[in-house]
Each structure stands twice: as C-alpha cells, then as structure tokens.
Amino acid sequence: MYAQMVKSEATNEDPEKLAAFQARIDAGEKIEPKEWMPEGYRKTLIRQIGQHAHSEIVGQLPEGNWITRAPTLERKAILLAKVQDEAGHGLYLYCAAETLGVSRDELTEALLSGKMKYSSIFNYPTLNWADIGAVGWLVDGAAIMNQVPLQRTSFGPYSRAMIRICKEESFHQRQGYDIMMKMAQGTPEQKAMAQDALNRFWYPSLMMFGPSDKDSVHSAQSMAWKIKINTNDELRQKFVDQTVPQAEYLGLTIPDPELRWNEEKGGYDFSEPDWSEFFEVIKGNGPCNAERMEARQKAWDDGAWFREGLMAHARKRAAAKVAAE
Amino acid sequence: MSSEWPLWEIFIRGQHGLNHRHVGSLHAPDAEMAVKHARDVYTRRNEGVSIWVVPSSAITASSPSDKGPLFDPSNSKVYRHPTFFDIPEEVGKM
C-alpha cells in the first residue's frame, strides 16, 4: 500500500496506562496529539503517515511525466488537477505526522537519506499515455482500498486527513478508468496499448498491499491500535474482486492464467506477485528508484534559495512593521 | 541556520454563512503566503468563501488532563436544555 511493511515499535510503559489507552481505542475514541500515547504508537504512526505522505509526493513524478504530452488540452488540465491533488494529499499527511512531534524538514531529510520509504509502485515507469490510465484505475484504486478503512483510524489528525483524501481520490480513479475506456474502445493499436499497460501494472499494483501479514506481530500490534484496519491479504482480495469485472467491461484480460472465480469463498483465486521483485524494488533496485530520488533531491536543493529567500523577506517585513509602530 | 517556514492553522468559512472552521495547518513564511497556500491546499473544490490564517504558536489550548474539571460540571445542568421542561400540549408551540 502507500505505507508498506511498516514495522511497529515495541512499547515499554506502565501497563496500567497502556490498558487505559487500549480501552479508549477499543471504545472507538480518537486519540489527539497532546494526549498521552505509548511511545511505540507515536513512532509507528510517524513512520506510517510519513511513508504515506512521501508516497503522495513521489507519486506525482510518474504522472507529471505526461502532463506536457497529454493528448488533449482537457486531458492535460485534468491530469494537472490530479497531480496537484497529490501534492495536497502529501501536505495533509505531513501535517498529521508533524502533530506527533517530528518536523517537516526531518521528514524530508529522512526520505532523501533513504531512511524512510515510499510505496514501491512509484518506482515503475509510465511509458505511454495508457499508463496514465492504468495508474489512475489500478494504483489509485488500490490506494482507495486501503484509505477508506483508514478514515476510521484511531489517531484524530490521521483520520481527518484520510477523510479529506478519500473525498478527492475517487475523481482520480475515475479519470484513470475514463482514459482506459477511451483507449479500449479506440483503434486496435490503442486497445493493445491499454492491454499492455494493464499487463505491466497488474502485479506491481497487487504488490502495493505488501506481502501477506497474517502471521506478523507488527501487523497485530498496529491492528490493535487501529492504525491498520485490514490485513494485506484481505485488501488485496477485495481489490482483485473489484477490479476483474472492471477489466471485463473494458474487454481487457488480467495477465494471470490462474485467475478464476471461486464460488466457495465468493471471490477470485489469483496468482501472487513475484515477491522477490518487490523486495528488490524496496531495497532500491526497481526500474526508477534512482530517478525518483534524484528528482526529489534536486527539487529540495534547487528550492533551498527560494525557501530561505521568502523567509528572509518575511523577517525583513516584520522588522519594518515593528519599526514603523 | 534552519529556515523551516512556521506553521499556520487554517480556518475556512464554507459557502453557507457558517463560522470559519478549522480545516488543518500548513507551513508558510508569512501570513500573506499562508493565505495563498491555504487557497491551494484547502479550497481546490469550492470549499470556501473566506480564509483565516493564525500562527500555530499563537494558539493556547486547554490541556487534555483538564478535561474533567473543565467540562464535567455542565453534565449535571440538564435544565439548560429546553427538553428538561414539560409544557402542556394545550399551551401550544413554545
């Protein structure tokens, strides 16, 4: 998912306080920034929300790649609005993370030094316009699967950020599907492009949910704290069940010969993605890892004079105002 | 020297003549830029007709541990709610 394989932190605190905290969460109360929380809860959330925020920001890169080459002015305006939304989503999430006592600069620096991660999916290239359709349809579709339940997460600022994001996210998925429909109903060449994009993005999209975590202690702790609501497998299954009929409508084929409806479980059986590829991408060896990090580093470095300049201007104006009074 | 932009709390008045409501926060070098950023971050879908920005450092918040002493006393004053009083039907609407 946008936050993959988030390790939960151990907590060594007063068992009485911990029990009272857990009781609040079990009762469905929201935890707010200034209230007492276990250190592990705080650290795990910083890691998870931070990773989610980084994913929104890095996620602008593969789509931004096509803004200047969108096929019509309308498509361009729509894509521009979508990419701007992703920046907004990143900002809501950074602000939520900051309420836990980490600064924006610390978060950015942790991303740039490789200490913090972003979703594996954004290390795949967008080679042609059909990929923009596939990203909206599949990648945003997978993100929504995870984000809708997170609206109920126990940490107030995170929950509120997720509510805002979910309101905006379905526009993203629909614009992607709209591109896919246009291409699937277009010339045979266009339909082939749509199929090719689906072929390349299918398994990386399944990887977004992370490897199976049904036996993971980290997952169990995060679920008890309600900062993770469903297991990775549950969400992946839901995503496949939702997406297969959408592909059928497009007349496209999911690139999985093992895919078939399982009446008994009321869902599809499907092949697992290649997890060794996933771990390689996470380690930094995906097709675009280096390019993505370079772009973020460049934006950070090139923007430094601007950030500092505006701050200097603000200080000067504040001083002039004081002097005039 | 670190020059991280200060944090601002953003309040937006929705379209229906309601109060300005807290919607979130953002970083900006000064108030003027905070308004511009707030427009981009929080009103991309017609969410507002007016923006307030307040430096986060200017906000004084009640402490979570004071919740009891601050808010519990109002629990026992149910007579503050109109439904506390029974008005006979013959009296009509009140």
Short mmCIF file of C-alpha atoms in Angstrom, two decimals:
data_model
loop_
_atom_site.label_atom_id
_atom_site.label_comp_id
_atom_site.label_asym_id
_atom_site.label_seq_id
_atom_site.Cartn_x
_atom_site.Cartn_y
_atom_site.Cartn_z
CA MET A 1 0.00 0.00 0.00
CA TYR A 2 1.06 3.62 0.19
CA ALA A 3 2.52 2.57 3.52
CA GLN A 4 4.07 -0.86 3.08
CA MET A 5 5.67 -3.06 5.69
CA VAL A 6 5.54 -0.51 8.45
CA LYS A 7 7.27 -2.03 11.45
CA SER A 8 5.54 -1.35 14.71
CA GLU A 9 7.64 -0.19 17.63
CA ALA A 10 7.83 -2.01 20.91
CA THR A 11 6.41 -0.21 23.90
CA ASN A 12 7.71 -0.48 27.46
CA GLU A 13 5.39 1.58 29.52
CA ASP A 14 3.22 1.49 32.58
CA PRO A 15 0.85 -1.44 31.94
CA GLU A 16 -1.98 0.44 33.62
CA LYS A 17 -1.61 3.41 31.31
CA LEU A 18 -1.34 1.08 28.33
CA ALA A 19 -4.53 -0.72 29.29
CA ALA A 20 -6.39 2.59 29.70
CA PHE A 21 -5.10 3.70 26.31
CA GLN A 22 -6.18 0.46 24.67
CA ALA A 23 -9.61 0.76 26.28
CA ARG A 24 -10.05 4.21 24.73
CA ILE A 25 -9.16 2.82 21.31
CA ASP A 26 -11.46 -0.17 21.75
CA ALA A 27 -14.29 2.22 22.66
CA GLY A 28 -13.76 3.97 19.33
CA GLU A 29 -12.37 7.18 20.83
CA LYS A 30 -9.97 9.25 18.77
CA ILE A 31 -6.51 9.93 20.16
CA GLU A 32 -5.47 13.57 19.78
CA PRO A 33 -1.88 14.88 19.52
CA LYS A 34 -1.45 16.30 23.03
CA GLU A 35 -2.92 13.31 24.81
CA TRP A 36 -0.84 10.57 26.37
CA MET A 37 0.10 7.80 23.96
CA PRO A 38 2.59 4.95 24.08
CA GLU A 39 5.94 5.76 22.53
CA GLY A 40 5.52 2.82 20.16
CA TYR A 41 2.18 4.15 18.93
CA ARG A 42 3.71 7.54 18.26
CA LYS A 43 6.77 6.19 16.45
CA THR A 44 4.82 3.69 14.37
CA LEU A 45 2.41 6.41 13.29
CA ILE A 46 5.21 8.79 12.31
CA ARG A 47 6.68 6.03 10.19
CA GLN A 48 3.37 5.08 8.61
CA ILE A 49 1.96 8.57 7.99
CA GLY A 50 5.38 9.79 6.83
CA GLN A 51 5.69 6.94 4.35
CA HIS A 52 2.18 7.65 3.13
CA ALA A 53 3.00 11.37 2.69
CA HIS A 54 6.22 10.61 0.83
CA SER A 55 4.27 8.30 -1.47
CA GLU A 56 1.85 11.07 -2.38
CA ILE A 57 4.71 13.41 -3.21
CA VAL A 58 6.88 10.90 -5.11
CA GLY A 59 3.68 9.66 -6.78
CA GLN A 60 3.45 12.98 -8.61
CA LEU A 61 6.54 12.11 -10.63
CA PRO A 62 5.32 9.24 -12.85
CA GLU A 63 2.17 11.20 -13.72
CA GLY A 64 3.82 14.60 -14.01
CA ASN A 65 5.88 12.90 -16.69
CA TRP A 66 2.84 13.04 -19.02
CA ILE A 67 1.38 16.49 -18.28
CA THR A 68 3.15 18.13 -21.20
CA ARG A 69 2.22 15.29 -23.55
CA ALA A 70 -1.42 14.68 -22.67
CA PRO A 71 -3.41 14.04 -25.87
CA THR A 72 -5.86 16.95 -25.45
CA LEU A 73 -6.00 20.22 -23.56
CA GLU A 74 -8.84 18.85 -21.44
CA ARG A 75 -6.87 15.71 -20.50
CA LYS A 76 -3.93 17.93 -19.66
CA ALA A 77 -6.00 20.17 -17.37
CA ILE A 78 -7.47 17.10 -15.66
CA LEU A 79 -4.09 15.46 -15.13
CA LEU A 80 -2.67 18.72 -13.83
CA ALA A 81 -5.53 18.94 -11.30
CA LYS A 82 -4.95 15.35 -10.28
CA VAL A 83 -1.23 15.81 -9.73
CA GLN A 84 -1.95 18.97 -7.74
CA ASP A 85 -4.32 16.93 -5.56
CA GLU A 86 -1.48 14.50 -4.83
CA ALA A 87 0.62 17.41 -3.57
CA GLY A 88 -2.30 18.42 -1.36
CA HIS A 89 -2.64 14.87 -0.03
CA GLY A 90 1.05 14.84 0.81
CA LEU A 91 0.63 18.11 2.71
CA TYR A 92 -2.38 16.93 4.73
CA LEU A 93 -0.40 13.86 5.75
CA TYR A 94 2.84 15.68 6.57
CA CYS A 95 0.82 17.98 8.84
CA ALA A 96 -0.76 14.97 10.55
CA ALA A 97 2.71 13.46 11.11
CA GLU A 98 4.04 16.76 12.44
CA THR A 99 1.46 16.77 15.23
CA LEU A 100 3.39 13.77 16.61
CA GLY A 101 6.50 15.85 17.18
CA VAL A 102 8.53 15.41 14.02
CA SER A 103 9.34 18.40 11.81
CA ARG A 104 8.65 18.70 8.09
CA ASP A 105 12.35 19.08 7.35
CA GLU A 106 13.17 15.97 9.38
CA LEU A 107 10.64 14.00 7.35
CA THR A 108 12.00 15.29 4.05
CA GLU A 109 15.56 14.57 5.08
CA ALA A 110 14.63 11.04 6.16
CA LEU A 111 13.16 10.44 2.70
CA LEU A 112 16.20 11.84 0.92
CA SER A 113 18.66 9.85 3.03
CA GLY A 114 16.70 6.65 2.31
CA LYS A 115 15.81 6.22 5.99
CA MET A 116 12.13 6.48 5.15
CA LYS A 117 10.45 4.77 2.23
CA TYR A 118 7.65 5.50 -0.21
CA SER A 119 5.41 2.99 -1.96
CA SER A 120 7.14 0.52 -4.27
CA ILE A 121 4.64 1.26 -7.07
CA PHE A 122 6.16 4.64 -7.90
CA ASN A 123 9.42 3.03 -8.93
CA TYR A 124 7.81 1.78 -12.13
CA PRO A 125 7.94 3.94 -15.27
CA THR A 126 4.98 5.45 -17.13
CA LEU A 127 5.99 4.70 -20.71
CA ASN A 128 2.97 5.97 -22.61
CA TRP A 129 -0.42 7.63 -22.20
CA ALA A 130 -2.21 4.35 -21.47
CA ASP A 131 -0.03 4.03 -18.37
CA ILE A 132 -1.63 7.20 -17.01
CA GLY A 133 -4.99 5.46 -17.37
CA ALA A 134 -3.67 2.31 -15.69
CA VAL A 135 -2.14 4.29 -12.82
CA GLY A 136 -5.40 6.11 -12.08
CA TRP A 137 -7.52 2.98 -12.42
CA LEU A 138 -5.28 0.44 -10.64
CA VAL A 139 -2.89 2.38 -8.42
CA ASP A 140 -5.44 4.87 -7.14
CA GLY A 141 -7.96 2.03 -6.97
CA ALA A 142 -5.61 0.06 -4.73
CA ALA A 143 -4.90 3.16 -2.65
CA ILE A 144 -8.62 3.74 -2.08
CA MET A 145 -9.00 0.14 -0.83
CA ASN A 146 -6.59 0.97 1.96
CA GLN A 147 -7.59 4.55 2.61
CA VAL A 148 -11.33 4.09 3.01
CA PRO A 149 -10.98 1.93 6.15
CA LEU A 150 -8.20 4.23 7.44
CA GLN A 151 -10.76 7.00 7.79
CA ARG A 152 -11.68 5.13 10.99
CA THR A 153 -8.11 5.01 12.29
CA SER A 154 -7.64 5.87 15.97
CA PHE A 155 -5.36 8.90 15.55
CA GLY A 156 -7.52 12.01 15.02
CA PRO A 157 -5.33 14.03 12.64
CA TYR A 158 -4.61 10.96 10.50
CA SER A 159 -8.28 10.06 10.33
CA ARG A 160 -9.24 13.61 9.33
CA ALA A 161 -6.55 13.68 6.64
CA MET A 162 -7.83 10.35 5.28
CA ILE A 163 -11.40 11.67 5.14
CA ARG A 164 -10.31 14.65 3.04
CA ILE A 165 -8.16 12.43 0.82
CA CYS A 166 -10.89 9.86 0.21
CA LYS A 167 -13.29 12.60 -0.89
CA GLU A 168 -10.84 13.58 -3.61
CA GLU A 169 -9.48 10.17 -4.51
CA SER A 170 -12.43 8.76 -6.41
CA PHE A 171 -12.00 11.52 -9.00
CA HIS A 172 -8.52 10.09 -9.55
CA GLN A 173 -9.64 6.55 -10.09
CA ARG A 174 -12.47 7.57 -12.40
CA GLN A 175 -10.24 9.75 -14.55
CA GLY A 176 -7.94 6.75 -14.96
CA TYR A 177 -10.77 4.42 -15.88
CA ASP A 178 -12.10 7.03 -18.31
CA ILE A 179 -8.74 7.02 -20.12
CA MET A 180 -8.80 3.21 -20.20
CA MET A 181 -12.35 3.17 -21.62
CA LYS A 182 -11.42 5.61 -24.35
CA MET A 183 -8.40 3.55 -25.33
CA ALA A 184 -10.10 0.18 -25.03
CA GLN A 185 -12.86 1.43 -27.36
CA GLY A 186 -10.38 3.04 -29.73
CA THR A 187 -8.32 1.62 -32.59
CA PRO A 188 -6.82 -1.87 -32.25
CA GLU A 189 -3.46 -0.20 -31.57
CA GLN A 190 -4.94 1.88 -28.77
CA LYS A 191 -6.63 -1.16 -27.27
CA ALA A 192 -3.31 -3.01 -27.42
CA MET A 193 -1.67 -0.13 -25.55
CA ALA A 194 -4.34 -0.34 -22.85
CA GLN A 195 -3.78 -4.11 -22.54
CA ASP A 196 -0.03 -3.60 -22.37
CA ALA A 197 -0.41 -1.03 -19.59
CA LEU A 198 -2.63 -3.43 -17.64
CA ASN A 199 -0.08 -6.20 -18.16
CA ARG A 200 2.71 -4.10 -16.71
CA PHE A 201 0.80 -2.52 -13.83
CA TRP A 202 -1.23 -5.52 -12.62
CA TYR A 203 1.34 -7.25 -10.43
CA PRO A 204 3.03 -4.08 -9.15
CA SER A 205 -0.48 -2.95 -8.09
CA LEU A 206 -1.02 -6.20 -6.18
CA MET A 207 2.36 -5.62 -4.51
CA MET A 208 1.13 -2.29 -3.17
CA PHE A 209 -0.68 -4.13 -0.38
CA GLY A 210 2.58 -5.68 0.81
CA PRO A 211 3.36 -9.35 1.43
CA SER A 212 0.96 -11.46 3.45
CA ASP A 213 0.98 -10.27 7.06
CA LYS A 214 -1.48 -12.65 8.64
CA ASP A 215 1.23 -14.01 10.94
CA SER A 216 3.03 -10.70 11.53
CA VAL A 217 3.39 -9.39 15.09
CA HIS A 218 3.82 -5.85 13.78
CA SER A 219 0.54 -6.10 12.00
CA ALA A 220 -1.22 -7.48 15.06
CA GLN A 221 0.01 -4.56 17.20
CA SER A 222 -0.96 -1.99 14.54
CA MET A 223 -4.39 -3.55 14.21
CA ALA A 224 -4.92 -3.48 17.98
CA TRP A 225 -4.04 0.22 17.90
CA LYS A 226 -6.37 0.74 14.90
CA ILE A 227 -3.68 2.27 12.76
CA LYS A 228 -4.12 -0.66 10.42
CA ILE A 229 -7.66 -1.84 9.86
CA ASN A 230 -7.41 -4.84 7.50
CA THR A 231 -4.74 -7.40 6.72
CA ASN A 232 -2.82 -7.02 3.48
CA ASP A 233 -4.41 -10.20 2.10
CA GLU A 234 -7.94 -9.00 2.83
CA LEU A 235 -7.35 -5.76 0.98
CA ARG A 236 -5.63 -7.48 -1.95
CA GLN A 237 -8.56 -9.90 -2.31
CA LYS A 238 -11.03 -7.03 -2.23
CA PHE A 239 -9.05 -5.18 -4.86
CA VAL A 240 -8.94 -8.17 -7.21
CA ASP A 241 -12.66 -8.87 -6.75
CA GLN A 242 -13.49 -5.27 -7.57
CA THR A 243 -11.10 -4.88 -10.48
CA VAL A 244 -11.75 -8.05 -12.50
CA PRO A 245 -15.27 -7.04 -13.62
CA GLN A 246 -13.96 -3.58 -14.49
CA ALA A 247 -11.33 -5.17 -16.75
CA GLU A 248 -14.01 -7.38 -18.31
CA TYR A 249 -16.09 -4.31 -19.14
CA LEU A 250 -13.08 -2.85 -20.91
CA GLY A 251 -12.61 -6.08 -22.84
CA LEU A 252 -9.12 -6.40 -21.40
CA THR A 253 -7.54 -9.54 -19.94
CA ILE A 254 -5.98 -9.66 -16.47
CA PRO A 255 -2.49 -11.10 -17.10
CA ASP A 256 -2.98 -14.09 -14.80
CA PRO A 257 -3.79 -17.53 -16.27
CA GLU A 258 -4.66 -18.78 -12.76
CA LEU A 259 -7.35 -16.17 -12.24
CA ARG A 260 -10.74 -17.78 -11.70
CA TRP A 261 -13.89 -17.25 -9.68
CA ASN A 262 -14.08 -19.33 -6.52
CA GLU A 263 -17.73 -19.81 -5.69
CA GLU A 264 -16.98 -21.21 -2.25
CA LYS A 265 -15.07 -18.19 -0.97
CA GLY A 266 -17.11 -15.76 -3.05
CA GLY A 267 -14.00 -14.22 -4.56
CA TYR A 268 -11.37 -14.76 -7.20
CA ASP A 269 -8.38 -17.06 -6.90
CA PHE A 270 -5.34 -15.34 -8.33
CA SER A 271 -1.56 -15.61 -8.59
CA GLU A 272 0.68 -13.90 -6.09
CA PRO A 273 3.05 -11.29 -7.49
CA ASP A 274 6.76 -12.08 -7.61
CA TRP A 275 7.76 -11.09 -4.07
CA SER A 276 11.47 -11.23 -4.84
CA GLU A 277 10.87 -8.40 -7.32
CA PHE A 278 9.02 -6.49 -4.60
CA PHE A 279 11.90 -6.81 -2.14
CA GLU A 280 14.37 -5.70 -4.82
CA VAL A 281 12.29 -2.60 -5.53
CA ILE A 282 12.01 -1.82 -1.81
CA LYS A 283 15.79 -2.16 -1.50
CA GLY A 284 16.23 0.49 -4.18
CA ASN A 285 16.74 -1.69 -7.24
CA GLY A 286 13.47 -1.00 -9.08
CA PRO A 287 13.46 0.47 -12.59
CA CYS A 288 13.05 4.08 -11.43
CA ASN A 289 14.24 4.28 -7.79
CA ALA A 290 17.36 6.27 -8.63
CA GLU A 291 15.49 8.63 -10.95
CA ARG A 292 12.76 9.31 -8.35
CA MET A 293 15.23 10.07 -5.57
CA GLU A 294 17.29 12.26 -7.88
CA ALA A 295 14.19 14.27 -8.76
CA ARG A 296 13.27 14.75 -5.10
CA GLN A 297 16.83 15.67 -4.15
CA LYS A 298 17.01 18.18 -7.00
CA ALA A 299 13.70 19.77 -6.02
CA TRP A 300 14.91 20.08 -2.42
CA ASP A 301 18.30 21.54 -3.38
CA ASP A 302 17.01 23.85 -6.11
CA GLY A 303 14.24 25.13 -3.82
CA ALA A 304 16.55 25.97 -0.92
CA TRP A 305 17.29 29.56 -2.05
CA PHE A 306 13.58 30.15 -2.56
CA ARG A 307 12.55 28.81 0.84
CA GLU A 308 15.26 30.84 2.54
CA GLY A 309 14.60 33.93 0.43
CA LEU A 310 10.91 34.05 1.33
CA MET A 311 11.79 33.59 5.00
CA ALA A 312 14.32 36.45 4.84
CA HIS A 313 11.71 38.63 3.15
CA ALA A 314 9.17 37.78 5.85
CA ARG A 315 11.65 38.66 8.61
CA LYS A 316 12.55 41.95 6.95
CA ARG A 317 8.91 42.94 6.56
CA ALA A 318 8.13 42.00 10.14
CA ALA A 319 11.06 44.13 11.34
CA ALA A 320 9.98 47.08 9.19
CA LYS A 321 6.48 46.84 10.62
CA VAL A 322 7.78 46.87 14.18
CA ALA A 323 9.99 49.87 13.38
CA ALA A 324 7.04 51.80 11.94
CA GLU A 325 4.93 51.30 15.06
CA MET B 1 20.58 28.23 10.04
CA SER B 2 17.41 26.23 9.65
CA SER B 3 14.76 28.28 7.94
CA GLU B 4 11.79 25.97 8.12
CA TRP B 5 8.69 28.02 7.44
CA PRO B 6 6.49 28.48 10.51
CA LEU B 7 3.24 26.58 10.93
CA TRP B 8 -0.17 28.24 10.45
CA GLU B 9 -3.60 27.00 11.42
CA ILE B 10 -6.15 27.44 8.67
CA PHE B 11 -9.81 28.33 9.14
CA ILE B 12 -12.25 28.37 6.23
CA ARG B 13 -15.76 29.77 6.00
CA GLY B 14 -17.82 27.40 3.89
CA GLN B 15 -20.39 28.64 1.46
CA HIS B 16 -23.39 28.65 3.70
CA GLY B 17 -22.69 31.54 6.00
CA LEU B 18 -21.33 29.32 8.75
CA ASN B 19 -18.48 30.11 11.11
CA HIS B 20 -14.91 29.79 9.96
CA ARG B 21 -13.97 26.23 10.76
CA HIS B 22 -10.53 24.76 11.41
CA VAL B 23 -9.54 22.62 8.43
CA GLY B 24 -5.86 21.91 9.04
CA SER B 25 -2.48 23.54 9.00
CA LEU B 26 0.35 24.37 6.66
CA HIS B 27 3.78 25.98 6.52
CA ALA B 28 4.33 29.44 5.06
CA PRO B 29 6.92 32.20 5.51
CA ASP B 30 4.33 34.86 6.38
CA ALA B 31 0.60 35.47 6.72
CA GLU B 32 0.13 36.61 3.14
CA MET B 33 1.73 33.47 1.75
CA ALA B 34 -0.20 31.36 4.25
CA VAL B 35 -3.46 32.67 2.74
CA LYS B 36 -2.22 31.85 -0.77
CA HIS B 37 -1.15 28.36 0.25
CA ALA B 38 -4.40 27.79 2.13
CA ARG B 39 -6.31 28.60 -1.04
CA ASP B 40 -4.34 25.95 -2.96
CA VAL B 41 -4.30 23.31 -0.25
CA TYR B 42 -7.77 23.63 1.27
CA THR B 43 -10.15 25.18 -1.29
CA ARG B 44 -9.48 23.33 -4.55
CA ARG B 45 -13.12 22.24 -4.71
CA ASN B 46 -15.03 25.36 -3.84
CA GLU B 47 -14.88 24.64 -0.14
CA GLY B 48 -14.74 28.21 0.99
CA VAL B 49 -15.54 31.88 0.58
CA SER B 50 -13.16 33.23 3.22
CA ILE B 51 -9.87 32.18 4.83
CA TRP B 52 -8.33 32.97 8.22
CA VAL B 53 -4.73 32.08 8.98
CA VAL B 54 -3.34 32.09 12.52
CA PRO B 55 0.22 31.32 13.59
CA SER B 56 0.04 27.97 15.38
CA SER B 57 2.29 29.40 18.07
CA ALA B 58 -0.42 31.99 18.89
CA ILE B 59 -2.94 29.36 19.91
CA THR B 60 -3.37 28.49 23.57
CA ALA B 61 -5.10 25.15 24.04
CA SER B 62 -6.71 23.64 27.10
CA SER B 63 -4.80 20.71 28.46
CA PRO B 64 -6.20 17.21 27.88
CA SER B 65 -5.78 16.49 31.62
CA ASP B 66 -8.15 19.38 32.42
CA LYS B 67 -10.98 17.75 30.52
CA GLY B 68 -12.73 16.66 33.72
CA PRO B 69 -12.67 19.93 35.70
CA LEU B 70 -13.48 21.98 32.59
CA PHE B 71 -16.33 20.05 31.06
CA ASP B 72 -17.83 17.70 33.63
CA PRO B 73 -19.72 20.42 35.55
CA SER B 74 -22.02 21.00 32.58
CA ASN B 75 -23.18 17.39 32.73
CA SER B 76 -25.28 18.00 35.83
CA LYS B 77 -27.12 21.00 34.42
CA VAL B 78 -29.65 19.27 32.26
CA TYR B 79 -32.14 22.10 32.90
CA ARG B 80 -30.15 24.14 30.41
CA HIS B 81 -31.78 22.08 27.66
CA PRO B 82 -35.35 23.06 26.73
CA THR B 83 -36.46 19.42 26.72
CA PHE B 84 -35.98 19.42 30.51
CA PHE B 85 -39.29 21.24 30.92
CA ASP B 86 -42.66 19.67 30.21
CA ILE B 87 -45.06 22.17 28.69
CA PRO B 88 -48.70 21.02 28.48
CA GLU B 89 -49.95 20.47 24.97
CA GLU B 90 -52.80 22.96 25.47
CA VAL B 91 -50.25 25.76 25.74
CA GLY B 92 -49.29 25.23 22.13
CA LYS B 93 -45.95 25.65 20.46
CA MET B 94 -43.21 27.14 22.63
#
